[in-house]
XYZ file of C-alpha atoms in Angstrom:
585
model
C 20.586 -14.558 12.234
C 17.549 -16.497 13.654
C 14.047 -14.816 14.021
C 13.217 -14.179 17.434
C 9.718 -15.706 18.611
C 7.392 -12.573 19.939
C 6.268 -12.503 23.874
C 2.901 -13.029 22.086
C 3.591 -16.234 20.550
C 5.773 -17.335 23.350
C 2.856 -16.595 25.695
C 0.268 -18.543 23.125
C 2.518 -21.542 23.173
C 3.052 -22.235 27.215
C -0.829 -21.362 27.356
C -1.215 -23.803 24.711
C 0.853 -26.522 26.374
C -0.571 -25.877 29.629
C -4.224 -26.014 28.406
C -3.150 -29.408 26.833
C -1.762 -30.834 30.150
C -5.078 -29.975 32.337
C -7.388 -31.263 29.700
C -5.495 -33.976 27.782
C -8.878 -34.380 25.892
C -9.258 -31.124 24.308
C -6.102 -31.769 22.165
C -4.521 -28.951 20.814
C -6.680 -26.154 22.402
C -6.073 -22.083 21.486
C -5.988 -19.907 24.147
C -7.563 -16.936 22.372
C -4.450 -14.554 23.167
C -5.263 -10.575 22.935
C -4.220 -7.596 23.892
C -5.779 -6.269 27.164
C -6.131 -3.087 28.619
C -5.799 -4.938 32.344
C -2.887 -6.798 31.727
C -0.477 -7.189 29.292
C -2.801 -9.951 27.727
C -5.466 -11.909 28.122
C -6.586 -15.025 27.447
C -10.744 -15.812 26.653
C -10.193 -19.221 25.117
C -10.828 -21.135 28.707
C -14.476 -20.578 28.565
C -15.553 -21.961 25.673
C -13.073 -24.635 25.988
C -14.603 -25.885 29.334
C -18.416 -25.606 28.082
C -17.695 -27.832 25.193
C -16.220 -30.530 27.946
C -18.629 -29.593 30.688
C -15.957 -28.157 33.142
C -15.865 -25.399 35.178
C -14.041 -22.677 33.365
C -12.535 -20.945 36.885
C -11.647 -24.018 38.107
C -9.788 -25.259 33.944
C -8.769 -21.869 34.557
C -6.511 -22.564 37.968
C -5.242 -25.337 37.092
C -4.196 -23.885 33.390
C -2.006 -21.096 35.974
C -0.666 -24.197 38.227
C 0.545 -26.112 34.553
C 1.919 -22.827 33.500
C 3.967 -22.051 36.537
C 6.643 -19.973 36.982
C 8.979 -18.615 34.548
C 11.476 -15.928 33.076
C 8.815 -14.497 31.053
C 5.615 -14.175 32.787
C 5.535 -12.031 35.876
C 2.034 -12.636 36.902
C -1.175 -14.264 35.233
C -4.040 -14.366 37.259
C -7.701 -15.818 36.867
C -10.414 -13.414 36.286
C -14.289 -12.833 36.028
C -15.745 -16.247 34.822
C -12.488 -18.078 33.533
C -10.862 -15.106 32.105
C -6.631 -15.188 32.419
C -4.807 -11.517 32.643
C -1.214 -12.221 31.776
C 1.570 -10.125 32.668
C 5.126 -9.787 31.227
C 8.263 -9.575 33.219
C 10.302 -6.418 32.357
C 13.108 -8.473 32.111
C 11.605 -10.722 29.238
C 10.402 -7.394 27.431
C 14.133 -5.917 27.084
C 15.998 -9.093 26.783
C 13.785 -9.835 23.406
C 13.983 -6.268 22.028
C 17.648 -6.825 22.803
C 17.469 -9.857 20.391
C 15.479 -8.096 17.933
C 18.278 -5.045 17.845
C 21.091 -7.201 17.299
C 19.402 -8.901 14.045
C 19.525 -6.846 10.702
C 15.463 -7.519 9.963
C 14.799 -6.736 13.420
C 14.123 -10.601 14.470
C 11.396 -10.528 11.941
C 11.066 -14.282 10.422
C 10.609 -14.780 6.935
C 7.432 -16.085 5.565
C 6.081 -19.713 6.526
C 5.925 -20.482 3.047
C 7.544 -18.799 0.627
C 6.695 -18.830 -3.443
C 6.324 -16.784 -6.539
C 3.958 -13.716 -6.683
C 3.033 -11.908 -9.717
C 1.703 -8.396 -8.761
C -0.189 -6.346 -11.079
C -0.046 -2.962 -11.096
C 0.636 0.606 -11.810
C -1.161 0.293 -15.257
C -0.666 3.640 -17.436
C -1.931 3.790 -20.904
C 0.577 5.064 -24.038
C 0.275 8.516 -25.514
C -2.568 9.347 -22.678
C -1.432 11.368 -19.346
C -1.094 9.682 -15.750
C -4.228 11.348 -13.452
C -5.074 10.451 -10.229
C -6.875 7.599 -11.264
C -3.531 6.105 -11.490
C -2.612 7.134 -8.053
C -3.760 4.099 -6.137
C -2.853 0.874 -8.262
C 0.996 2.786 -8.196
C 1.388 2.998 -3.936
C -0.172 0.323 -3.268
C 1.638 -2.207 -5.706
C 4.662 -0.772 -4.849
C 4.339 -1.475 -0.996
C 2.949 -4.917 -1.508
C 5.818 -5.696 -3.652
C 8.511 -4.211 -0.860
C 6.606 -5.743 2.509
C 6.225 -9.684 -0.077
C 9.753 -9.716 -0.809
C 10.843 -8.378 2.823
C 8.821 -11.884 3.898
C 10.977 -13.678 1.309
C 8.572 -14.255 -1.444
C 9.987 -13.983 -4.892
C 8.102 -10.993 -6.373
C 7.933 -10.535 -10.223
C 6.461 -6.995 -10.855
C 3.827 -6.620 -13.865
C 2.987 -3.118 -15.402
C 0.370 -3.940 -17.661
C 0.280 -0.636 -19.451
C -2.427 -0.344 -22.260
C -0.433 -0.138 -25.359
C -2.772 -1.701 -28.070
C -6.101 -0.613 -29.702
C -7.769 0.556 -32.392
C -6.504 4.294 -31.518
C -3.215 3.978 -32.593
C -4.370 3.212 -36.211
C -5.279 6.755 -35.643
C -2.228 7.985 -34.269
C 0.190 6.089 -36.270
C -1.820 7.002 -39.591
C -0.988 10.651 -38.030
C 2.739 9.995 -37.310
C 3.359 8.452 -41.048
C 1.835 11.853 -42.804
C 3.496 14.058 -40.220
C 7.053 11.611 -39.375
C 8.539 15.171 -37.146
C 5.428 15.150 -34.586
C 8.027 13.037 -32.247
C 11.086 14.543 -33.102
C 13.162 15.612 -30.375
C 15.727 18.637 -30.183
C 17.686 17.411 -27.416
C 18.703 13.266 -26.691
C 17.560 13.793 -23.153
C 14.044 14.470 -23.240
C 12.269 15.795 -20.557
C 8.958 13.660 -18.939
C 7.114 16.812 -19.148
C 8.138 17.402 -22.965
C 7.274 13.710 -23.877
C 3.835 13.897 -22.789
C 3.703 17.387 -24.349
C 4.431 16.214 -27.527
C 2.054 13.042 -27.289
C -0.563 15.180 -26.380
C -0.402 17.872 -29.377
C -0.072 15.170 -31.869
C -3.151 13.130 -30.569
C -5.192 16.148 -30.460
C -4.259 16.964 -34.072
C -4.895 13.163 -34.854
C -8.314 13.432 -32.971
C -9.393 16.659 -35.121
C -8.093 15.038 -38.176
C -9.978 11.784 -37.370
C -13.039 13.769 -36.563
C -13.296 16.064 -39.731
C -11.882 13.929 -42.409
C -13.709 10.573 -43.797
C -10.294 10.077 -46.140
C -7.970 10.274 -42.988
C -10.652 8.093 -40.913
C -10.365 5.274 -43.728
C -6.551 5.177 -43.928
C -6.346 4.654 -39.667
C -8.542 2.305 -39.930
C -6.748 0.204 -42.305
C -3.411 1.485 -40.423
C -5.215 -0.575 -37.246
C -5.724 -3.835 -39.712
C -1.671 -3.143 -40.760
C -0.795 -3.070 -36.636
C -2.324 -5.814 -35.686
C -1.289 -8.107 -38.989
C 2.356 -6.980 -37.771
C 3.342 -4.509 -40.613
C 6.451 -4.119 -39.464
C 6.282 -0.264 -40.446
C 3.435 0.217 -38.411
C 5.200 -1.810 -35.835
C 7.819 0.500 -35.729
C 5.987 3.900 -35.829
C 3.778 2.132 -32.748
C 6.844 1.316 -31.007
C 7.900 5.042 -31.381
C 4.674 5.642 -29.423
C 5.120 3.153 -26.204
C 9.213 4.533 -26.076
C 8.086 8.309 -25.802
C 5.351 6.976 -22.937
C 7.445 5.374 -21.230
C 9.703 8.344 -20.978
C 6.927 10.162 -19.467
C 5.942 7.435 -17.069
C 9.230 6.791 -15.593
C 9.360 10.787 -15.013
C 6.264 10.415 -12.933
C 7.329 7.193 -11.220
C 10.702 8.641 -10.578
C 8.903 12.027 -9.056
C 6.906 9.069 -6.897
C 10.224 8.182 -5.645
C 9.155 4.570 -7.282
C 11.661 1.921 -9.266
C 10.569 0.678 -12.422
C 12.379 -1.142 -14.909
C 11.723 -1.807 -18.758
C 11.614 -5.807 -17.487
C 8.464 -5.025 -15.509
C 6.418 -3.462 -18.021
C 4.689 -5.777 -20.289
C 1.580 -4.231 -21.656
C -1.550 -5.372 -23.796
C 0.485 -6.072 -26.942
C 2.976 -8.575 -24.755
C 0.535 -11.643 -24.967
C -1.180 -10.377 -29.008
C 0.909 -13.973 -29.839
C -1.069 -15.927 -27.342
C -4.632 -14.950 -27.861
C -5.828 -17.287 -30.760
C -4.448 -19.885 -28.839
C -5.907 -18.912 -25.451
C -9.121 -18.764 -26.829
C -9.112 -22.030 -28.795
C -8.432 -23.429 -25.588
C -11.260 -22.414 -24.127
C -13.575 -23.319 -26.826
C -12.116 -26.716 -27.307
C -12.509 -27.472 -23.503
C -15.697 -26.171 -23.530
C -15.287 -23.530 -21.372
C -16.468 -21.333 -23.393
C -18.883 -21.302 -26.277
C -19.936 -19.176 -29.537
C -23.311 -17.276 -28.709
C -24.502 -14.828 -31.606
C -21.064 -15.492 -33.338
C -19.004 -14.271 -30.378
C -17.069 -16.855 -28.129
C -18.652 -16.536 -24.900
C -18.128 -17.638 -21.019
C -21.736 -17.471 -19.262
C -21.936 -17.545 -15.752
C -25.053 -18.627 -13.420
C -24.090 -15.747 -10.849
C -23.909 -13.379 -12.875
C -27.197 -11.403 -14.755
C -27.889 -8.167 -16.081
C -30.874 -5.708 -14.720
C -33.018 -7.441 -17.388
C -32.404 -11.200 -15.459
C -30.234 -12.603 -18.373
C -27.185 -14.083 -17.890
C -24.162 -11.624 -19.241
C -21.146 -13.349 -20.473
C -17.581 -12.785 -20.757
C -16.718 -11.785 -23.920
C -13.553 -13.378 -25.060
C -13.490 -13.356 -28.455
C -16.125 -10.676 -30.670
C -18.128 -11.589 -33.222
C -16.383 -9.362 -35.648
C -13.317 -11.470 -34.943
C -11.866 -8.879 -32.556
C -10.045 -9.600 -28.990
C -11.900 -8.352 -26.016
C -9.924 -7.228 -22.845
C -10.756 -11.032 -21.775
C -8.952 -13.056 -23.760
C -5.793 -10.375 -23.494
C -6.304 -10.512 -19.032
C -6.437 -14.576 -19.238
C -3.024 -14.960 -21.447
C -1.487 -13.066 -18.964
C -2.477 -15.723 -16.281
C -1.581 -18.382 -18.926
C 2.004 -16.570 -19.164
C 2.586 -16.157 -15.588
C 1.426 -19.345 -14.141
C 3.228 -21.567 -16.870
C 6.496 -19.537 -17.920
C 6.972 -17.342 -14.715
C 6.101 -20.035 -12.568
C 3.837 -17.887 -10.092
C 1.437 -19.720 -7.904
C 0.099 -16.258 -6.436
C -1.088 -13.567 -9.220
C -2.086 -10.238 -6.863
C -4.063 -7.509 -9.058
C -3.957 -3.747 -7.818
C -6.776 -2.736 -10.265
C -10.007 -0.362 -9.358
C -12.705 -2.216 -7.191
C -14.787 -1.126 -10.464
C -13.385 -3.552 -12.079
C -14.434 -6.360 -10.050
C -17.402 -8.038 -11.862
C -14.458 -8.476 -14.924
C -11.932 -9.805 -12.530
C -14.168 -12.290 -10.799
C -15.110 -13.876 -13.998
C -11.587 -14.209 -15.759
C -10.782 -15.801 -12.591
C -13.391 -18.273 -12.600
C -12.972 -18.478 -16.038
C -9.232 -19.241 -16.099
C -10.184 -22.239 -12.909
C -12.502 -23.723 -15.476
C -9.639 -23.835 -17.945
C -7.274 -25.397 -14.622
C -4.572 -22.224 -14.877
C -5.896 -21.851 -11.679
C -6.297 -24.153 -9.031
C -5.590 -25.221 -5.430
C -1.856 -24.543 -6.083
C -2.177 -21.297 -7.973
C -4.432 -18.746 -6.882
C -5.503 -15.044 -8.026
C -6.176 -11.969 -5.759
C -8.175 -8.853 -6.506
C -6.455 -6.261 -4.322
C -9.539 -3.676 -5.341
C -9.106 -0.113 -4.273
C -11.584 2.531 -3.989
C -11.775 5.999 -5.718
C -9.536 9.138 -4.874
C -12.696 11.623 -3.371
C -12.053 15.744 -3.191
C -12.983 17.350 -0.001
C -16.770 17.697 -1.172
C -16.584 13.869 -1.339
C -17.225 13.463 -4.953
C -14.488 12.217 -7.398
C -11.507 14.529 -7.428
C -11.559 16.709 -10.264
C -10.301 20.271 -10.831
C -12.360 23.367 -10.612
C -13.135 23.098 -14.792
C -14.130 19.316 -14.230
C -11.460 17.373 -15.164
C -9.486 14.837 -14.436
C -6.340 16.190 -11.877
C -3.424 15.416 -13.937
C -1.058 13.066 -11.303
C 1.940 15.206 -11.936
C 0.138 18.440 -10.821
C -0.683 16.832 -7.798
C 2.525 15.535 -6.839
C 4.151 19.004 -7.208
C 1.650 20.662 -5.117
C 2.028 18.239 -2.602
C 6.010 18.939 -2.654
C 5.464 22.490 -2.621
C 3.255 22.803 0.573
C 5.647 20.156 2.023
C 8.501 22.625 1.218
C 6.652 25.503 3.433
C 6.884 22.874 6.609
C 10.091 21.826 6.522
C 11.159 25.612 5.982
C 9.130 26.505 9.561
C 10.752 23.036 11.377
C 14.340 23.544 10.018
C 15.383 27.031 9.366
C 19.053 26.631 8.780
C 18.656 24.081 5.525
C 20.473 25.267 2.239
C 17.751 24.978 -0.181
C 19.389 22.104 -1.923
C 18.172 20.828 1.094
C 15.095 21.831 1.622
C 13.906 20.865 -1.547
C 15.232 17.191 -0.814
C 13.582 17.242 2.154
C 10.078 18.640 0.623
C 9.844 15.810 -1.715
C 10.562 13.120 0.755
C 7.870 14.986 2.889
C 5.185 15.519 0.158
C 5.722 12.513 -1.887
C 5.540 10.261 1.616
C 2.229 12.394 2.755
C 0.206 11.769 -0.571
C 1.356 7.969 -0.390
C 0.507 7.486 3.219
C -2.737 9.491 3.072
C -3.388 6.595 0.862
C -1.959 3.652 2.101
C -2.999 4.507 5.809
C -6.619 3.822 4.530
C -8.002 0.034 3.709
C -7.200 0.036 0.255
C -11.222 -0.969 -0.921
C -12.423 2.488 0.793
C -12.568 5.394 -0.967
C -10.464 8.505 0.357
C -10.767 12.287 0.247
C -7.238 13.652 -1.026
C -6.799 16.743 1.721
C -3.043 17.992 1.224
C -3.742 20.720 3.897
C -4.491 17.688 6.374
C -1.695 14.912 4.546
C 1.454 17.473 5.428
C 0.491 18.362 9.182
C 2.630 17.769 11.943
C -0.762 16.667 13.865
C -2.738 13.712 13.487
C -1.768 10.288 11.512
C 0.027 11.416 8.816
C 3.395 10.662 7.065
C 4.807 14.087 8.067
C 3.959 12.894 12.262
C 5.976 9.695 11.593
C 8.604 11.100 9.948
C 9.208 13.602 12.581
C 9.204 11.382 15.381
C 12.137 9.580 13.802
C 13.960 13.153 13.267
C 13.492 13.848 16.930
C 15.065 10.187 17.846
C 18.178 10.639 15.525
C 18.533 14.090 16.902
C 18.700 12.452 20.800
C 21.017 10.041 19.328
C 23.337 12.499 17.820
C 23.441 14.513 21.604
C 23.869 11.656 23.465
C 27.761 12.387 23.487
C 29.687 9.484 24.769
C 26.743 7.086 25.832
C 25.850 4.199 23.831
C 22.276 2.695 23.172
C 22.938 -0.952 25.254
C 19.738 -2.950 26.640
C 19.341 -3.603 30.657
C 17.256 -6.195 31.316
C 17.779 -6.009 35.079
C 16.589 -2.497 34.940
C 12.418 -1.754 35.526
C 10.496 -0.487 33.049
C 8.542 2.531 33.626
C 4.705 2.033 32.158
C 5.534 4.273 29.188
C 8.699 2.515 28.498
C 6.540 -1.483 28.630
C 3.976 -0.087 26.051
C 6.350 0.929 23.479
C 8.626 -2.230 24.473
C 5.545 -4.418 23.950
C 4.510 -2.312 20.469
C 7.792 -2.679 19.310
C 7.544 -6.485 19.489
C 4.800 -6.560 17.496
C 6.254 -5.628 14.402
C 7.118 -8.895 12.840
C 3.441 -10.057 13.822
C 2.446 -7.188 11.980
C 4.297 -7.208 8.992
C 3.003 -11.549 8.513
C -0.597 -9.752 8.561
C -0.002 -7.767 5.995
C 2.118 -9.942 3.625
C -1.188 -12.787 4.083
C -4.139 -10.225 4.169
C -2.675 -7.919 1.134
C -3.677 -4.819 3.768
C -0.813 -2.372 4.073
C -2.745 -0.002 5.868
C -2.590 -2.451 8.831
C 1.305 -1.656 8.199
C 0.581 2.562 8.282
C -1.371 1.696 11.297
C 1.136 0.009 13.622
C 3.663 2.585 12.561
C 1.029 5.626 13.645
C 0.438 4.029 16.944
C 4.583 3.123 17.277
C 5.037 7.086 16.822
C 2.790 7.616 19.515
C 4.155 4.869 22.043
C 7.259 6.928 21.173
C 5.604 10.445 22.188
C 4.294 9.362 25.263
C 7.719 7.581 26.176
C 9.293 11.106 25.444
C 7.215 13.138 27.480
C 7.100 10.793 30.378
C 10.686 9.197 30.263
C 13.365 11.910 30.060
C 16.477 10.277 27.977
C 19.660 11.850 28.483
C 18.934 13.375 32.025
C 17.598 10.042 33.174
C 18.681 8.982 36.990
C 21.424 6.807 36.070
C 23.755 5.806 33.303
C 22.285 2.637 32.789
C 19.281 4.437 32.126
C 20.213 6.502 29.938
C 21.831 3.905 27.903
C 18.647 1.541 27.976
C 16.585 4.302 26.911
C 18.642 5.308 24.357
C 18.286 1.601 23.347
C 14.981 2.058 23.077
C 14.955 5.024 20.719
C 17.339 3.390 18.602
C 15.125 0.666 18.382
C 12.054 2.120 17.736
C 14.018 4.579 14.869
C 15.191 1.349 13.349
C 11.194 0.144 13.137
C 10.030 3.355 11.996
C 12.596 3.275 9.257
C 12.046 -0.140 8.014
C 8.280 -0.113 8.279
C 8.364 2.979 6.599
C 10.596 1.861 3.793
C 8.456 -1.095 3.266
C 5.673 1.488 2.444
C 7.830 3.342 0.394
C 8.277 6.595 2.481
C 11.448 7.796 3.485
C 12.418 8.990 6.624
C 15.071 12.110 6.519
C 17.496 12.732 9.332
C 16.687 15.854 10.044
C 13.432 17.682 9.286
């Protein structure tokens, strides 16, 4: 079905034409459309229009109205203050286009202008090491920029570039070949939680062994010579390694309520073939150049403390691969054989300086350029509620897993007090949809290059802009729905609209607005936003506008068009953010 224009742009467009028509020599003039707390909108763009011509903005601002004139759409639009225009919608406009928007499966939400290839970046675990909250971040976000891309119609190619190379797996492997039952498994269906166990015993013993032992220290390091020749022994014994990871990190992706597929995940060791080449590349081209025997990239921009320029390292002078040359293959292999023009990277705003010079690097080499761009999405650092990096009472690093389970398990005791007659099959369902979609929004609900303090207490209340307020408000629609007996949700346009009912008609046409935002700015939390303020359009409707005891039975049906409506939103914008919305909480 065809996308339905929003009253915004519809507005923008007769203001447009009409600005056009009284001053033929401003061209194609913008109006400066916004929101207005005196109207439905206003429109500033008059003023500055009729000072650059030498006009009198009141009087380009009449006859703007008179080109205008009247139609099914605006009610009223009035001049104000010094050239100001407060537009008002008819009612009858508002329902008739949420009435177009409910009969259309996306809601009347158009697909993307243009449309292309992304490659996003993210959700980046390392093999044999445990997920921690570190990892938190790069996983929600990805995932919801990956959902709200390909809801715009972008072809989305996910990238989990997990680290599974380095000199400690000579280590490990040297471990696993003197000790071949470390990874041994009673059962075919391992457990997450067992995987990781058994990583982490042997790479302790490993680590001891490594520490205490000059004899074992010699033979990993030759092991690591043997791995990276392609010893196909080694190989295999290092492949043992990424297979019982990845078992763990699909458990915790899985608990995320996240979909990842062995496809998606190619780590460190997926571009090892490609790194001689990349590098003579850039030496040939002179990008870069050999400074103390290492193969360098030096940048004007960028100095150390000391007021030296400090380089990109791509290749060391020992003949070893820094993360450089390993970060621009990747962008060689997804610009030429995926055929991306748009490579997004969910990585730690820590990581920026690096990113910023591959980047440039790679437009020096012309893998990048005016076609094919790349994107930093940088977050900021999980904070505990003394505003210092979350770690647990003995200092460490909160394992991910642990947090997720808490986070299920406090959800658990809300849903119990909201819903006392769930089996607790159910309640359990519900508590991880609740939990899981609090940690995620308490996340994604903030601009993803601030930091945030992780607050479970505050994530699963029923009060304040949080997953668990959202997700109610759609419980307490479907429950209307399911009382509403024999009355159907069906749109009256003819019908007025109370002032409640026009503010959540009017949010509710914003969504596809929205959702373009945040597919071009990479900012979901604009998306977490629009959905907090849609639950509270909602509230307000509820309290002021009763539903089923409404005065007539046209009323009640376009009211319960309007819940349906705004349930549908809440569901799909939620979804998009990868929180689900239960029935019944």
């Amino acid at each position: 079905m065809a996308s339905v224009p929003s009253l915004a742009s519809t507005v923008q467009q007769r203001l447009a034409d009409a600005l056009s028509a009284a001053l033929p020599e401003a061209g194609s003039a913008d109006p400066l459309l916004r929101r207005s707390d005196r109207a439905d909108f206003q429109a500033n763009g008059i003023l500055a229009l009729a000072k650059k011509h030498k006009g009198n903005p009141r009087e380009l601002a009449a006859k703007v109205v008179e080109a205008v004139g009247a139609d099914d759409v605006l009610k009223d639009i009035e001049v104000s203050g010094p050239g100001f225009l407060n537009i008002t919608i008819a009612d009858r406009a508002i329902t008739g286009t949420l009435a177009a928007r409910a009969a259309d499966d996306r809601l009347g939400v158009p697909y993307a202008d243009r449309v292309g290839t992304t490659v996003i970046d993210y959700a980046q675990p390392n093999v044999a090491k445990e997920m921690h909250v570190g990892h938190l971040r790069s996983a929600v976000i990805g995932d919801a920029m990956v959902k709200i891309l390909e809801f715009a119609g972008e072809k989305v190619i996910r990238r989990h570039h997990i680290g599974d190379w380095g000199t400690q797996f000579g280590m490990l492997i040297q471990y696993l070949m003197e000790h071949p039952h470390e990874l041994d498994h009673e059962d075919a269906d391992v457990s997450g939680e067992e995987a990781m166990s058994n990583l982490n015993r042997l790479y302790k013993a490993a680590r001891a062994l490594f520490d205490s032992d000059e004899e074992f220290k010699a033979r990993s390091r030759d092991r690591v010579v043997a791995l990276q020749s392609g010893d196909e022994e080694t190989l295999a014994l290092w492949q043992r390694f990424v297979d019982e990871s990845k078992i763990y990190f699909y458990s915790v992706f899985n608990k995320l309520d996240m979909e990842i597929d062995d496809p998606d995940v190619v780590g460190e060791s997926g571009y090892n073939d490609m790194l001689d080449e990349t590098c003579r590349l850039l030496e040939e081209s002179g990008v870069a150049v050999r400074s103390e025997g290492a193969l360098c990239v030096f940048f004007d921009d960028v100095k150390g403390p000391d007021g030296n320029p400090v380089p990109l390292i791509v290749k060391k002078s020992n003949g070893g691969y820094g993360y450089a040359a390993t970060d621009l293959s990747a962008i060689r292999d997804r610009v030429q054989k995926l055929g991306a023009d748009t490579l997004v990277y969910v990585v730690d705003a820590r990581q920026s300086l690096h990113f910023k010079m591959v980047f440039e690097t790679a437009r020096r080499a012309g893998w990048l350029n005016d076609r094919v761009h790349a994107v930093q999405l940088a977050f900021g650092t999980v904070l505990g509620k003394d505003g210092k990096p979350f770690k647990t009472r003995e200092g460490e690093t909160v394992r991910l897993v642990d947090l997720l389970d808490e986070a299920i398990d406090r959800a658990a005791v809300v849903v119990r007090e909201k819903s006392e007659d769930l089996t607790e099959a159910e309640v359990a369902e519900r508590a991880a949809q609740v939990g899981i979609g609090a940690i995620k929004y308490a996340d994604l609900s903030t601009s993803a290059s601030r930091d945030y303090k992780f607050d479970l207490d505050q994530m699963v209340s029923l009060n304040g802009d949080t997953s668990v307020y959202l997700q109610y408000a759609y419980a307490r629609i479907r429950s209307i729905i399911r009382k509403r007996g024999s009355a159907e949700p069906v749109a009256h346009p003819e019908l007025p609209l109370a002032p409640a009912e026009r503010a959540l008609g009017l949010h509710l046409d914003r969504f596809g607005e929205t959702l373009a935002d945040v597919a071009a700015s990479y900012e979901p939390h604009k998306l977490a936003a629009y959905l907090y303020q849609l639950a509270s359009h909602y509230t307000s409707f509820y309290s002021e506008c009763p539903v089923l005891k409404a005065d007539s039975p046209e009323q009640v049906e376009n009211r319960l068009f309007l819940c349906d409506l705004t349930a549908r939103t809440l569901h799909q914008g939620m979804a998009l953010l990868g929180i689900r919305t239960p029935e019944r909480l």
